[in-house]
Amino acid sequence: DPSEATEVELTFTSNGHGTNVRLVQRGWDRLGEAAQLRRTRTKNAWGAMIAEYERACAQSTGDRARR
């Protein structure tokens, strides 16, 4: 449902030693009373996805070091 959509912005920036990843999610105000529950659920989901992303990056870095 488009009325429940939020905006997600991902930015990747080189920091000299790797890459900083910044995630910003906006538009919670459009959700009215449902915003707090959705924000909590989404925070938990992002937490799981970010942990997996970090794991994959660490594995990739380790793979490159072994080459």
XYZ file of N, CA and C in Angstrom:
201
model
N 0.849 -1.178 0.000
C 0.000 0.000 0.000
C 0.898 1.246 0.000
N 0.865 2.045 -1.053
C 1.715 3.235 -1.146
C 1.519 4.234 -0.003
N 0.366 4.235 0.612
C 0.140 5.178 1.711
C 0.953 4.804 2.952
N 1.485 3.597 2.984
C 2.298 3.144 4.107
C 3.790 3.187 3.794
N 4.148 3.759 2.659
C 5.553 3.778 2.236
C 6.363 4.792 3.027
N 7.600 4.439 3.281
C 8.578 5.375 3.827
C 9.705 5.471 2.813
N 10.597 6.411 3.021
C 11.726 6.609 2.112
C 12.995 6.124 2.802
N 13.787 5.346 2.071
C 15.053 4.838 2.596
C 16.180 5.388 1.736
N 17.186 5.960 2.402
C 18.351 6.485 1.702
C 19.588 5.754 2.220
N 20.336 5.141 1.315
C 21.597 4.483 1.640
C 22.713 5.265 0.978
N 23.734 5.600 1.752
C 24.877 6.331 1.224
C 26.146 5.549 1.538
N 26.977 5.347 0.532
C 28.254 4.663 0.685
C 29.362 5.686 0.447
N 30.246 5.859 1.438
C 31.302 6.855 1.349
C 32.629 6.228 1.735
N 33.632 6.375 0.872
C 34.965 5.881 1.181
C 35.532 6.667 2.351
N 36.191 5.964 3.275
C 36.795 6.646 4.411
C 38.311 6.463 4.476
N 38.904 5.943 3.422
C 40.342 5.730 3.390
C 40.762 4.347 3.838
N 39.966 3.721 4.693
C 40.266 2.375 5.185
C 39.176 1.386 4.781
N 38.161 1.873 4.165
C 37.015 1.040 3.796
C 35.876 1.943 3.357
N 34.682 1.552 3.726
C 33.492 2.291 3.304
C 32.559 2.491 4.484
N 32.113 3.729 4.672
C 31.055 4.016 5.638
C 29.725 3.829 4.932
N 28.798 3.187 5.609
C 27.454 3.003 5.071
C 26.495 3.717 6.013
N 25.700 4.596 5.438
C 24.734 5.368 6.230
C 23.338 5.050 5.719
N 22.447 4.692 6.635
C 21.069 4.369 6.291
C 20.161 5.351 7.020
N 19.299 6.016 6.262
C 18.331 6.949 6.840
C 16.958 6.556 6.314
N 16.000 6.420 7.218
C 14.633 6.121 6.810
C 13.740 7.260 7.275
N 12.958 7.793 6.343
C 12.085 8.946 6.619
C 10.637 8.615 6.255
N 9.767 9.503 6.687
C 8.370 9.412 6.289
C 7.472 8.758 7.314
N 7.997 8.591 8.517
C 7.208 7.948 9.568
C 5.939 8.743 9.874
N 5.997 10.039 9.730
C 4.852 10.888 10.045
C 3.629 10.560 9.199
N 3.835 10.007 8.002
C 2.705 9.641 7.128
C 1.886 8.484 7.688
N 2.471 7.739 8.627
C 1.819 6.529 9.113
C 0.881 6.767 10.285
N 0.845 7.993 10.773
C -0.077 8.322 11.866
C 0.169 7.476 13.103
N -0.921 6.950 13.674
C -0.829 6.172 14.914
C -0.038 4.880 14.748
N 0.043 4.351 13.555
C 0.760 3.095 13.310
C 2.278 3.289 13.273
N 2.711 4.543 13.258
C 4.136 4.831 13.065
C 5.027 4.192 14.122
N 4.671 4.297 15.391
C 5.550 3.793 16.452
C 5.749 2.285 16.343
N 4.685 1.540 16.136
C 4.805 0.086 15.995
C 5.626 -0.274 14.762
N 5.335 0.367 13.648
C 6.082 0.090 12.415
C 7.548 0.453 12.569
N 7.819 1.549 13.242
C 9.209 1.986 13.431
C 9.978 0.955 14.271
N 9.351 0.442 15.306
C 9.982 -0.577 16.151
C 10.230 -1.854 15.353
N 9.239 -2.311 14.605
C 9.408 -3.526 13.791
C 10.487 -3.327 12.739
N 10.487 -2.158 12.114
C 11.467 -1.880 11.068
C 12.871 -1.787 11.658
N 12.997 -1.194 12.842
C 14.301 -1.113 13.504
C 14.859 -2.515 13.736
N 14.020 -3.433 14.188
C 14.456 -4.813 14.407
C 14.860 -5.474 13.093
N 14.106 -5.243 12.043
C 14.420 -5.828 10.731
C 15.728 -5.267 10.185
N 15.907 -3.934 10.279
C 17.162 -3.333 9.816
C 18.332 -3.891 10.617
N 18.148 -4.077 11.920
C 19.205 -4.632 12.759
C 19.671 -5.998 12.262
N 18.715 -6.846 11.906
C 19.055 -8.181 11.395
C 19.746 -8.084 10.036
N 19.247 -7.216 9.163
C 19.847 -7.080 7.835
C 21.249 -6.478 7.915
N 21.437 -5.502 8.782
C 22.751 -4.872 8.919
C 23.758 -5.870 9.481
N 23.337 -6.687 10.438
C 24.233 -7.709 10.989
C 24.671 -8.677 9.899
N 23.755 -9.073 9.036
C 24.095 -9.974 7.930
C 25.025 -9.282 6.935
N 24.776 -8.023 6.661
C 25.627 -7.247 5.758
C 27.052 -7.157 6.323
N 27.157 -6.854 7.629
C 28.473 -6.785 8.267
C 29.195 -8.131 8.179
N 28.458 -9.212 8.408
C 29.048 -10.543 8.329
C 29.574 -10.815 6.929
N 28.784 -10.478 5.923
C 29.187 -10.698 4.534
C 30.403 -9.843 4.173
N 30.438 -8.604 4.643
C 31.587 -7.734 4.367
C 32.844 -8.276 5.035
N 32.726 -8.715 6.265
C 33.876 -9.271 6.987
C 34.384 -10.527 6.289
N 33.468 -11.358 5.828
C 33.849 -12.574 5.115
C 34.551 -12.214 3.801
N 34.018 -11.244 3.091
C 34.608 -10.808 1.824
C 36.008 -10.255 2.052
N 36.177 -9.458 3.109
C 37.479 -8.894 3.424
C 38.465 -10.016 3.757
N 38.009 -10.988 4.522
C 38.852 -12.125 4.854
C 39.226 -12.944 3.642
N 38.284 -13.116 2.715
C 38.545 -13.843 1.469
C 39.622 -13.142 0.648
N 39.554 -11.798 0.576
C 40.550 -11.035 -0.181
C 41.925 -11.130 0.463
N 41.977 -11.154 1.780
C 43.252 -11.214 2.473
C 43.954 -12.567 2.244
N 43.163 -13.617 2.011
C 43.720 -14.945 1.802
C 44.223 -15.152 0.382
N 43.870 -14.264 -0.533
C 44.263 -14.439 -1.943
C 45.695 -14.084 -2.167
